[in-house]
Amino acid sequence: MIQFYLNEVVFGTAFGIAIGPHGADIFDPRSWDFSTTFITREITRIVLATGLFAIGVELPKSYMAKHGKSLLVMVVPTMAIGWLIVA
């Protein structure tokens, strides 16, 4: 028996594509006005921060000691480039 390891991100993305403007056209954020877009962005930031915090809490205690160097190599340049683009 083949076992697939799919998490909620894959299902959420597939659901979003299915009901979005390129699928069934039930949910079309491009048609919203500015106030709705602002509220949606703020809610998205809260949900993203909560999700990232939950992922960090679920990591084993030894994860940072084992993978700290590779995380620094990936995170620091990415954040620096992001700050340069935004600034």
PDB file of C-alpha atoms in Angstrom:
ATOM      1  CA  MET A   1       0.000   0.000   0.000  1.00  0.00           C
ATOM      2  CA  ILE A   2       1.351   3.431  -0.971  1.00  0.00           C
ATOM      3  CA  GLN A   3       1.146   6.111   1.710  1.00  0.00           C
ATOM      4  CA  PHE A   4       1.076   9.784   0.803  1.00  0.00           C
ATOM      5  CA  TYR A   5       2.258  12.377   3.295  1.00  0.00           C
ATOM      6  CA  LEU A   6       0.072  15.378   2.583  1.00  0.00           C
ATOM      7  CA  ASN A   7      -0.518  18.136   5.100  1.00  0.00           C
ATOM      8  CA  GLU A   8      -3.108  20.887   5.389  1.00  0.00           C
ATOM      9  CA  VAL A   9      -1.043  23.256   3.235  1.00  0.00           C
ATOM     10  CA  VAL A  10      -1.469  21.052   0.158  1.00  0.00           C
ATOM     11  CA  PHE A  11      -5.198  20.635   0.759  1.00  0.00           C
ATOM     12  CA  GLY A  12      -5.644  24.338   1.515  1.00  0.00           C
ATOM     13  CA  THR A  13      -3.846  25.349  -1.675  1.00  0.00           C
ATOM     14  CA  ALA A  14      -5.887  22.916  -3.755  1.00  0.00           C
ATOM     15  CA  PHE A  15      -9.117  24.173  -2.151  1.00  0.00           C
ATOM     16  CA  GLY A  16      -8.113  27.797  -2.778  1.00  0.00           C
ATOM     17  CA  ILE A  17      -7.395  27.103  -6.436  1.00  0.00           C
ATOM     18  CA  ALA A  18     -10.649  25.168  -6.802  1.00  0.00           C
ATOM     19  CA  ILE A  19     -12.885  27.959  -5.444  1.00  0.00           C
ATOM     20  CA  GLY A  20     -10.766  30.862  -6.677  1.00  0.00           C
ATOM     21  CA  PRO A  21     -11.097  32.936  -9.839  1.00  0.00           C
ATOM     22  CA  HIS A  22      -9.198  30.354 -11.912  1.00  0.00           C
ATOM     23  CA  GLY A  23     -11.440  27.507 -10.698  1.00  0.00           C
ATOM     24  CA  ALA A  24     -15.132  27.747  -9.816  1.00  0.00           C
ATOM     25  CA  ASP A  25     -14.932  31.561  -9.429  1.00  0.00           C
ATOM     26  CA  ILE A  26     -16.730  31.473  -6.066  1.00  0.00           C
ATOM     27  CA  PHE A  27     -14.073  33.514  -4.257  1.00  0.00           C
ATOM     28  CA  ASP A  28     -12.531  36.466  -6.126  1.00  0.00           C
ATOM     29  CA  PRO A  29     -10.425  38.793  -3.928  1.00  0.00           C
ATOM     30  CA  ARG A  30      -9.524  40.956  -6.930  1.00  0.00           C
ATOM     31  CA  SER A  31     -13.048  42.378  -6.934  1.00  0.00           C
ATOM     32  CA  TRP A  32     -12.850  43.730  -3.354  1.00  0.00           C
ATOM     33  CA  ASP A  33     -12.475  47.398  -2.441  1.00  0.00           C
ATOM     34  CA  PHE A  34      -9.556  48.865  -0.457  1.00  0.00           C
ATOM     35  CA  SER A  35     -11.027  48.492   3.059  1.00  0.00           C
ATOM     36  CA  THR A  36     -11.739  44.782   2.556  1.00  0.00           C
ATOM     37  CA  THR A  37      -8.268  44.230   1.118  1.00  0.00           C
ATOM     38  CA  PHE A  38      -6.662  45.955   4.132  1.00  0.00           C
ATOM     39  CA  ILE A  39      -8.608  43.832   6.624  1.00  0.00           C
ATOM     40  CA  THR A  40      -7.803  40.655   4.693  1.00  0.00           C
ATOM     41  CA  ARG A  41      -4.075  41.455   4.697  1.00  0.00           C
ATOM     42  CA  GLU A  42      -4.066  42.091   8.445  1.00  0.00           C
ATOM     43  CA  ILE A  43      -5.920  38.838   9.151  1.00  0.00           C
ATOM     44  CA  THR A  44      -3.510  37.005   6.850  1.00  0.00           C
ATOM     45  CA  ARG A  45      -0.538  38.384   8.800  1.00  0.00           C
ATOM     46  CA  ILE A  46      -2.032  37.197  12.095  1.00  0.00           C
ATOM     47  CA  VAL A  47      -2.801  33.720  10.730  1.00  0.00           C
ATOM     48  CA  LEU A  48       0.690  33.415   9.219  1.00  0.00           C
ATOM     49  CA  ALA A  49       2.423  34.509  12.423  1.00  0.00           C
ATOM     50  CA  THR A  50       0.316  32.103  14.486  1.00  0.00           C
ATOM     51  CA  GLY A  51       1.082  29.241  12.113  1.00  0.00           C
ATOM     52  CA  LEU A  52       4.817  29.920  12.147  1.00  0.00           C
ATOM     53  CA  PHE A  53       4.797  30.128  15.939  1.00  0.00           C
ATOM     54  CA  ALA A  54       2.963  26.791  16.143  1.00  0.00           C
ATOM     55  CA  ILE A  55       5.528  25.172  13.843  1.00  0.00           C
ATOM     56  CA  GLY A  56       8.365  26.507  16.003  1.00  0.00           C
ATOM     57  CA  VAL A  57       6.755  25.170  19.171  1.00  0.00           C
ATOM     58  CA  GLU A  58       6.365  21.698  17.623  1.00  0.00           C
ATOM     59  CA  LEU A  59      10.064  21.379  16.764  1.00  0.00           C
ATOM     60  CA  PRO A  60      12.090  19.026  18.954  1.00  0.00           C
ATOM     61  CA  LYS A  61      14.430  20.636  21.487  1.00  0.00           C
ATOM     62  CA  SER A  62      17.554  19.380  19.718  1.00  0.00           C
ATOM     63  CA  TYR A  63      16.527  20.800  16.319  1.00  0.00           C
ATOM     64  CA  MET A  64      18.275  24.165  16.712  1.00  0.00           C
ATOM     65  CA  ALA A  65      21.491  22.569  17.936  1.00  0.00           C
ATOM     66  CA  LYS A  66      21.489  20.139  15.035  1.00  0.00           C
ATOM     67  CA  HIS A  67      20.363  22.468  12.223  1.00  0.00           C
ATOM     68  CA  GLY A  68      21.307  25.924  13.518  1.00  0.00           C
ATOM     69  CA  LYS A  69      24.075  26.576  10.985  1.00  0.00           C
ATOM     70  CA  SER A  70      21.953  25.656   7.959  1.00  0.00           C
ATOM     71  CA  LEU A  71      19.097  27.811   9.275  1.00  0.00           C
ATOM     72  CA  LEU A  72      21.417  30.799   9.641  1.00  0.00           C
ATOM     73  CA  VAL A  73      22.761  30.304   6.122  1.00  0.00           C
ATOM     74  CA  MET A  74      19.224  30.305   4.714  1.00  0.00           C
ATOM     75  CA  VAL A  75      17.421  32.804   6.956  1.00  0.00           C
ATOM     76  CA  VAL A  76      19.944  35.653   7.317  1.00  0.00           C
ATOM     77  CA  PRO A  77      20.580  36.251   3.581  1.00  0.00           C
ATOM     78  CA  THR A  78      16.879  35.857   2.796  1.00  0.00           C
ATOM     79  CA  MET A  79      15.891  38.409   5.436  1.00  0.00           C
ATOM     80  CA  ALA A  80      18.638  40.805   4.337  1.00  0.00           C
ATOM     81  CA  ILE A  81      17.516  40.631   0.709  1.00  0.00           C
ATOM     82  CA  GLY A  82      13.912  41.147   1.786  1.00  0.00           C
ATOM     83  CA  TRP A  83      14.838  44.196   3.820  1.00  0.00           C
ATOM     84  CA  LEU A  84      16.787  45.645   0.883  1.00  0.00           C
ATOM     85  CA  ILE A  85      13.864  45.107  -1.480  1.00  0.00           C
ATOM     86  CA  VAL A  86      11.339  46.662   0.893  1.00  0.00           C
ATOM     87  CA  ALA A  87      13.526  49.592   1.943  1.00  0.00           C
TER      88      ALA A  87
END
